[in-house]
């Protein structure tokens, strides 16, 4: 198969990923052929390589990379120790049952102990655990566990609201249904989190 990427093959981890891309492209070419499509068609001929690149470099990249390092800052006496809520963080992931996307938003809330995190870090953690085949329930839990551990927070609350394309385009074809999952670790008041979000929207 012709190589279509610019990769630095001196880098051992890039070499491993390039091997994965080439093998996945070969497997996906078999699927396309089995479906009876013409792999010589100019529109389709690079599809196996495109799908392989999408899986390895993007939608499943969390399987091949390290979790983000959480930068935290110490709280001094003048800083609030109350709830921190970051809401409506968009994400996309891949349903592991059907390999169809599920997309939505997450709300990350935590009650600090002695440190706070950089505000973008929650989004990076979400993206990391979303970049692999997932189920929404596990994704919610993994984000909660990781933040709880690395923030040394008193409590963490995660809520994910998502639409699953496996529900929209196949099976029951319920286009407007969405799924909400939550995870709570440590001491954090869920009602207080939800009422703060409500108040902020008024
Ligand atoms: Zn599914």
Tab-separated table of C-alpha atoms and ligand atoms in Angstrom:
chain	number	residue	atom	x	y	z
A	1	UNK	CA	0.000	0.000	0.000
A	2	UNK	CA	1.298	3.446	-0.872
A	3	UNK	CA	2.193	5.695	2.025
A	4	UNK	CA	0.095	8.837	2.182
A	5	UNK	CA	1.315	10.372	5.430
A	6	UNK	CA	4.225	12.559	6.307
A	7	UNK	CA	5.604	10.726	9.285
A	8	UNK	CA	8.976	10.789	10.926
A	9	UNK	CA	9.911	7.125	10.869
A	10	UNK	CA	13.007	7.768	12.980
A	11	UNK	CA	10.644	8.089	15.933
A	12	UNK	CA	9.908	4.571	17.327
A	13	UNK	CA	6.381	5.398	18.488
A	14	UNK	CA	5.586	6.946	15.066
A	15	UNK	CA	6.846	3.763	13.458
A	16	UNK	CA	4.437	1.684	15.571
A	17	UNK	CA	1.522	3.980	14.662
A	18	UNK	CA	2.448	3.876	10.979
A	19	UNK	CA	2.359	0.063	11.147
A	20	UNK	CA	-1.107	0.231	12.744
A	21	UNK	CA	-2.363	2.658	10.082
A	22	UNK	CA	-1.115	0.442	7.262
A	23	UNK	CA	-2.618	-2.767	8.705
A	24	UNK	CA	-5.961	-1.118	9.530
A	25	UNK	CA	-6.081	0.332	6.006
A	26	UNK	CA	-5.540	-3.194	4.631
A	27	UNK	CA	-8.358	-4.605	6.778
A	28	UNK	CA	-10.691	-1.777	5.844
A	29	UNK	CA	-9.948	-2.321	2.147
A	30	UNK	CA	-11.208	-5.907	2.658
A	31	UNK	CA	-14.456	-4.585	4.176
A	32	UNK	CA	-14.958	-2.216	1.249
A	33	UNK	CA	-14.337	-5.043	-1.223
A	34	UNK	CA	-16.683	-7.377	0.654
A	35	UNK	CA	-19.383	-4.711	0.367
A	36	UNK	CA	-18.946	-4.940	-3.400
A	37	UNK	CA	-17.539	-1.436	-3.852
A	38	UNK	CA	-14.850	-0.613	-6.376
A	39	UNK	CA	-11.543	0.131	-4.674
A	40	UNK	CA	-10.153	1.545	-7.935
A	41	UNK	CA	-12.825	4.270	-7.986
A	42	UNK	CA	-10.964	7.583	-7.547
A	43	UNK	CA	-13.428	8.635	-4.849
A	44	UNK	CA	-12.924	5.451	-2.795
A	45	UNK	CA	-9.342	4.380	-3.486
A	46	UNK	CA	-7.853	6.357	-0.580
A	47	UNK	CA	-10.742	5.633	1.805
A	48	UNK	CA	-8.954	2.732	3.596
A	49	UNK	CA	-5.970	5.002	4.351
A	50	UNK	CA	-8.262	7.880	5.388
A	51	UNK	CA	-10.250	5.651	7.779
A	52	UNK	CA	-7.035	4.226	9.254
A	53	UNK	CA	-5.614	7.707	9.777
A	54	UNK	CA	-8.859	8.912	11.389
A	55	UNK	CA	-8.935	5.967	13.810
A	56	UNK	CA	-5.254	6.015	14.809
A	57	UNK	CA	-4.624	9.776	14.816
A	58	UNK	CA	-8.001	11.062	15.982
A	59	UNK	CA	-11.011	9.051	17.152
A	60	UNK	CA	-8.987	6.292	18.878
A	61	UNK	CA	-5.811	8.270	19.568
A	62	UNK	CA	-6.360	8.069	23.341
A	63	UNK	CA	-5.427	4.369	23.089
A	64	UNK	CA	-1.935	5.313	21.926
A	65	UNK	CA	-1.138	8.410	23.987
A	66	UNK	CA	-0.505	9.397	27.585
A	67	UNK	CA	-3.193	11.078	29.722
A	68	UNK	CA	-2.787	14.849	30.115
A	69	UNK	CA	-0.790	16.178	33.023
A	70	UNK	CA	-3.043	18.260	35.285
A	71	UNK	CA	-1.509	21.594	36.192
A	72	UNK	CA	-2.788	22.727	39.592
A	73	UNK	CA	-2.314	25.954	41.532
A	74	UNK	CA	-2.269	26.269	45.319
A	75	UNK	CA	-5.197	28.056	46.931
A	76	UNK	CA	-4.227	30.957	49.149
A	77	UNK	CA	-6.315	32.432	51.971
A	78	UNK	CA	-7.972	34.988	49.691
A	79	UNK	CA	-9.218	32.467	47.152
A	80	UNK	CA	-12.638	30.854	47.234
A	81	UNK	CA	-12.746	27.213	48.283
A	82	UNK	CA	-16.274	26.789	46.986
A	83	UNK	CA	-17.528	24.815	44.013
A	84	UNK	CA	-15.853	25.152	40.627
A	85	UNK	CA	-18.124	24.252	37.692
A	86	UNK	CA	-17.075	24.128	34.035
A	87	UNK	CA	-20.171	23.488	31.969
A	88	UNK	CA	-21.083	22.611	28.384
A	89	UNK	CA	-17.693	21.322	27.276
A	90	UNK	CA	-18.252	19.765	23.845
A	91	UNK	CA	-16.796	16.352	23.023
A	92	UNK	CA	-17.154	13.487	20.580
A	93	UNK	CA	-16.465	9.806	21.166
A	94	UNK	CA	-17.034	6.443	19.532
A	95	UNK	CA	-19.603	3.907	20.749
A	96	UNK	CA	-17.732	0.643	21.253
A	97	UNK	CA	-20.799	-1.448	20.415
A	98	UNK	CA	-21.352	-0.034	16.915
A	99	UNK	CA	-18.315	2.165	16.159
A	100	UNK	CA	-20.708	5.046	15.575
A	101	UNK	CA	-20.038	8.472	17.085
A	102	UNK	CA	-21.725	9.800	20.166
A	103	UNK	CA	-21.441	13.542	20.690
A	104	UNK	CA	-22.495	15.927	23.379
A	105	UNK	CA	-21.345	18.085	26.253
A	106	UNK	CA	-19.906	17.498	29.682
A	107	UNK	CA	-20.129	19.430	32.911
A	108	UNK	CA	-17.199	19.087	35.271
A	109	UNK	CA	-17.618	20.256	38.860
A	110	UNK	CA	-15.278	19.903	41.803
A	111	UNK	CA	-14.917	21.065	45.354
A	112	UNK	CA	-11.285	22.073	45.843
A	113	UNK	CA	-9.219	20.899	48.752
A	114	UNK	CA	-6.046	22.980	48.623
A	115	UNK	CA	-5.500	23.321	44.866
A	116	UNK	CA	-7.370	24.373	41.731
A	117	UNK	CA	-6.635	23.286	38.169
A	118	UNK	CA	-6.113	25.231	34.972
A	119	UNK	CA	-9.584	25.594	33.458
A	120	UNK	CA	-8.730	23.925	30.155
A	121	UNK	CA	-7.421	20.789	31.854
A	122	UNK	CA	-10.851	19.291	32.455
A	123	UNK	CA	-11.570	19.527	28.729
A	124	UNK	CA	-8.252	17.844	27.915
A	125	UNK	CA	-9.010	14.957	30.281
A	126	UNK	CA	-12.461	14.579	28.714
A	127	UNK	CA	-10.967	14.529	25.193
A	128	UNK	CA	-8.350	11.985	26.214
A	129	UNK	CA	-10.846	9.456	27.605
A	130	UNK	CA	-13.306	10.172	24.759
A	131	UNK	CA	-10.662	9.386	22.099
A	132	UNK	CA	-11.265	5.631	22.088
A	133	UNK	CA	-14.174	3.237	21.715
A	134	UNK	CA	-16.313	3.931	24.770
A	135	UNK	CA	-19.624	3.610	26.480
A	136	UNK	CA	-20.938	6.856	27.945
A	137	UNK	CA	-21.196	5.447	31.468
A	138	UNK	CA	-17.529	4.443	31.534
A	139	UNK	CA	-16.374	7.721	30.002
A	140	UNK	CA	-18.196	9.631	32.756
A	141	UNK	CA	-16.577	7.503	35.434
A	142	UNK	CA	-13.074	7.651	33.982
A	143	UNK	CA	-13.102	11.461	33.825
A	144	UNK	CA	-14.365	11.611	37.424
A	145	UNK	CA	-11.754	9.141	38.734
A	146	UNK	CA	-8.854	10.843	36.952
A	147	UNK	CA	-9.758	14.342	38.132
A	148	UNK	CA	-10.535	13.213	41.666
A	149	UNK	CA	-7.123	11.561	41.937
A	150	UNK	CA	-5.030	14.271	40.283
A	151	UNK	CA	-6.767	17.312	41.785
A	152	UNK	CA	-6.748	15.928	45.306
A	153	UNK	CA	-10.257	17.446	45.380
A	154	UNK	CA	-12.773	17.021	48.202
A	155	UNK	CA	-15.294	15.901	45.620
A	156	UNK	CA	-15.897	15.639	41.883
A	157	UNK	CA	-19.175	15.567	39.957
A	158	UNK	CA	-19.330	14.827	36.218
A	159	UNK	CA	-22.439	14.971	34.046
A	160	UNK	CA	-22.411	14.010	30.373
A	161	UNK	CA	-25.284	14.681	27.993
A	162	UNK	CA	-24.915	12.967	24.617
A	163	UNK	CA	-26.639	11.842	21.448
A	164	UNK	CA	-25.728	8.429	20.083
A	165	UNK	CA	-25.671	7.948	16.328
A	166	UNK	CA	-26.234	4.209	16.805
A	167	UNK	CA	-29.660	5.252	18.167
A	168	UNK	CA	-30.252	7.696	15.308
A	169	UNK	CA	-29.191	5.863	12.167
A	170	UNK	CA	-29.920	2.218	12.981
A	171	UNK	CA	-31.927	-0.009	15.311
A	172	UNK	CA	-34.719	1.975	16.932
A	173	UNK	CA	-33.920	5.159	14.899
A	174	UNK	CA	-34.900	7.500	17.696
A	175	UNK	CA	-33.443	10.715	16.327
A	176	UNK	CA	-34.113	13.019	19.245
A	177	UNK	CA	-33.280	10.879	22.229
A	178	UNK	CA	-30.321	11.790	24.388
A	179	UNK	CA	-28.611	10.151	27.321
A	180	UNK	CA	-27.464	11.749	30.570
A	181	UNK	CA	-24.919	10.039	32.800
A	182	UNK	CA	-23.457	11.243	36.086
A	183	UNK	CA	-20.612	10.262	38.381
A	184	UNK	CA	-19.908	11.541	41.893
A	185	UNK	CA	-16.774	10.900	43.933
A	186	UNK	CA	-15.999	12.194	47.406
A	187	UNK	CA	-17.929	14.939	49.134
A	188	UNK	CA	-19.780	17.146	46.702
A	189	UNK	CA	-23.420	18.137	46.759
A	190	UNK	CA	-25.073	17.226	43.455
A	191	UNK	CA	-28.133	19.392	44.164
A	192	UNK	CA	-25.886	22.399	44.830
A	193	UNK	CA	-24.039	21.829	41.540
A	194	UNK	CA	-27.245	21.532	39.541
A	195	UNK	CA	-28.915	24.535	41.194
A	196	UNK	CA	-25.786	26.680	40.607
A	197	UNK	CA	-25.957	25.826	36.903
A	198	UNK	CA	-29.670	26.686	36.847
A	199	UNK	CA	-29.036	30.019	38.606
A	200	UNK	CA	-26.244	30.930	36.192
A	201	UNK	CA	-28.604	30.409	33.250
A	202	UNK	CA	-31.197	32.864	34.551
B	1	LIG	ZN1	-23.941	1.965	20.018
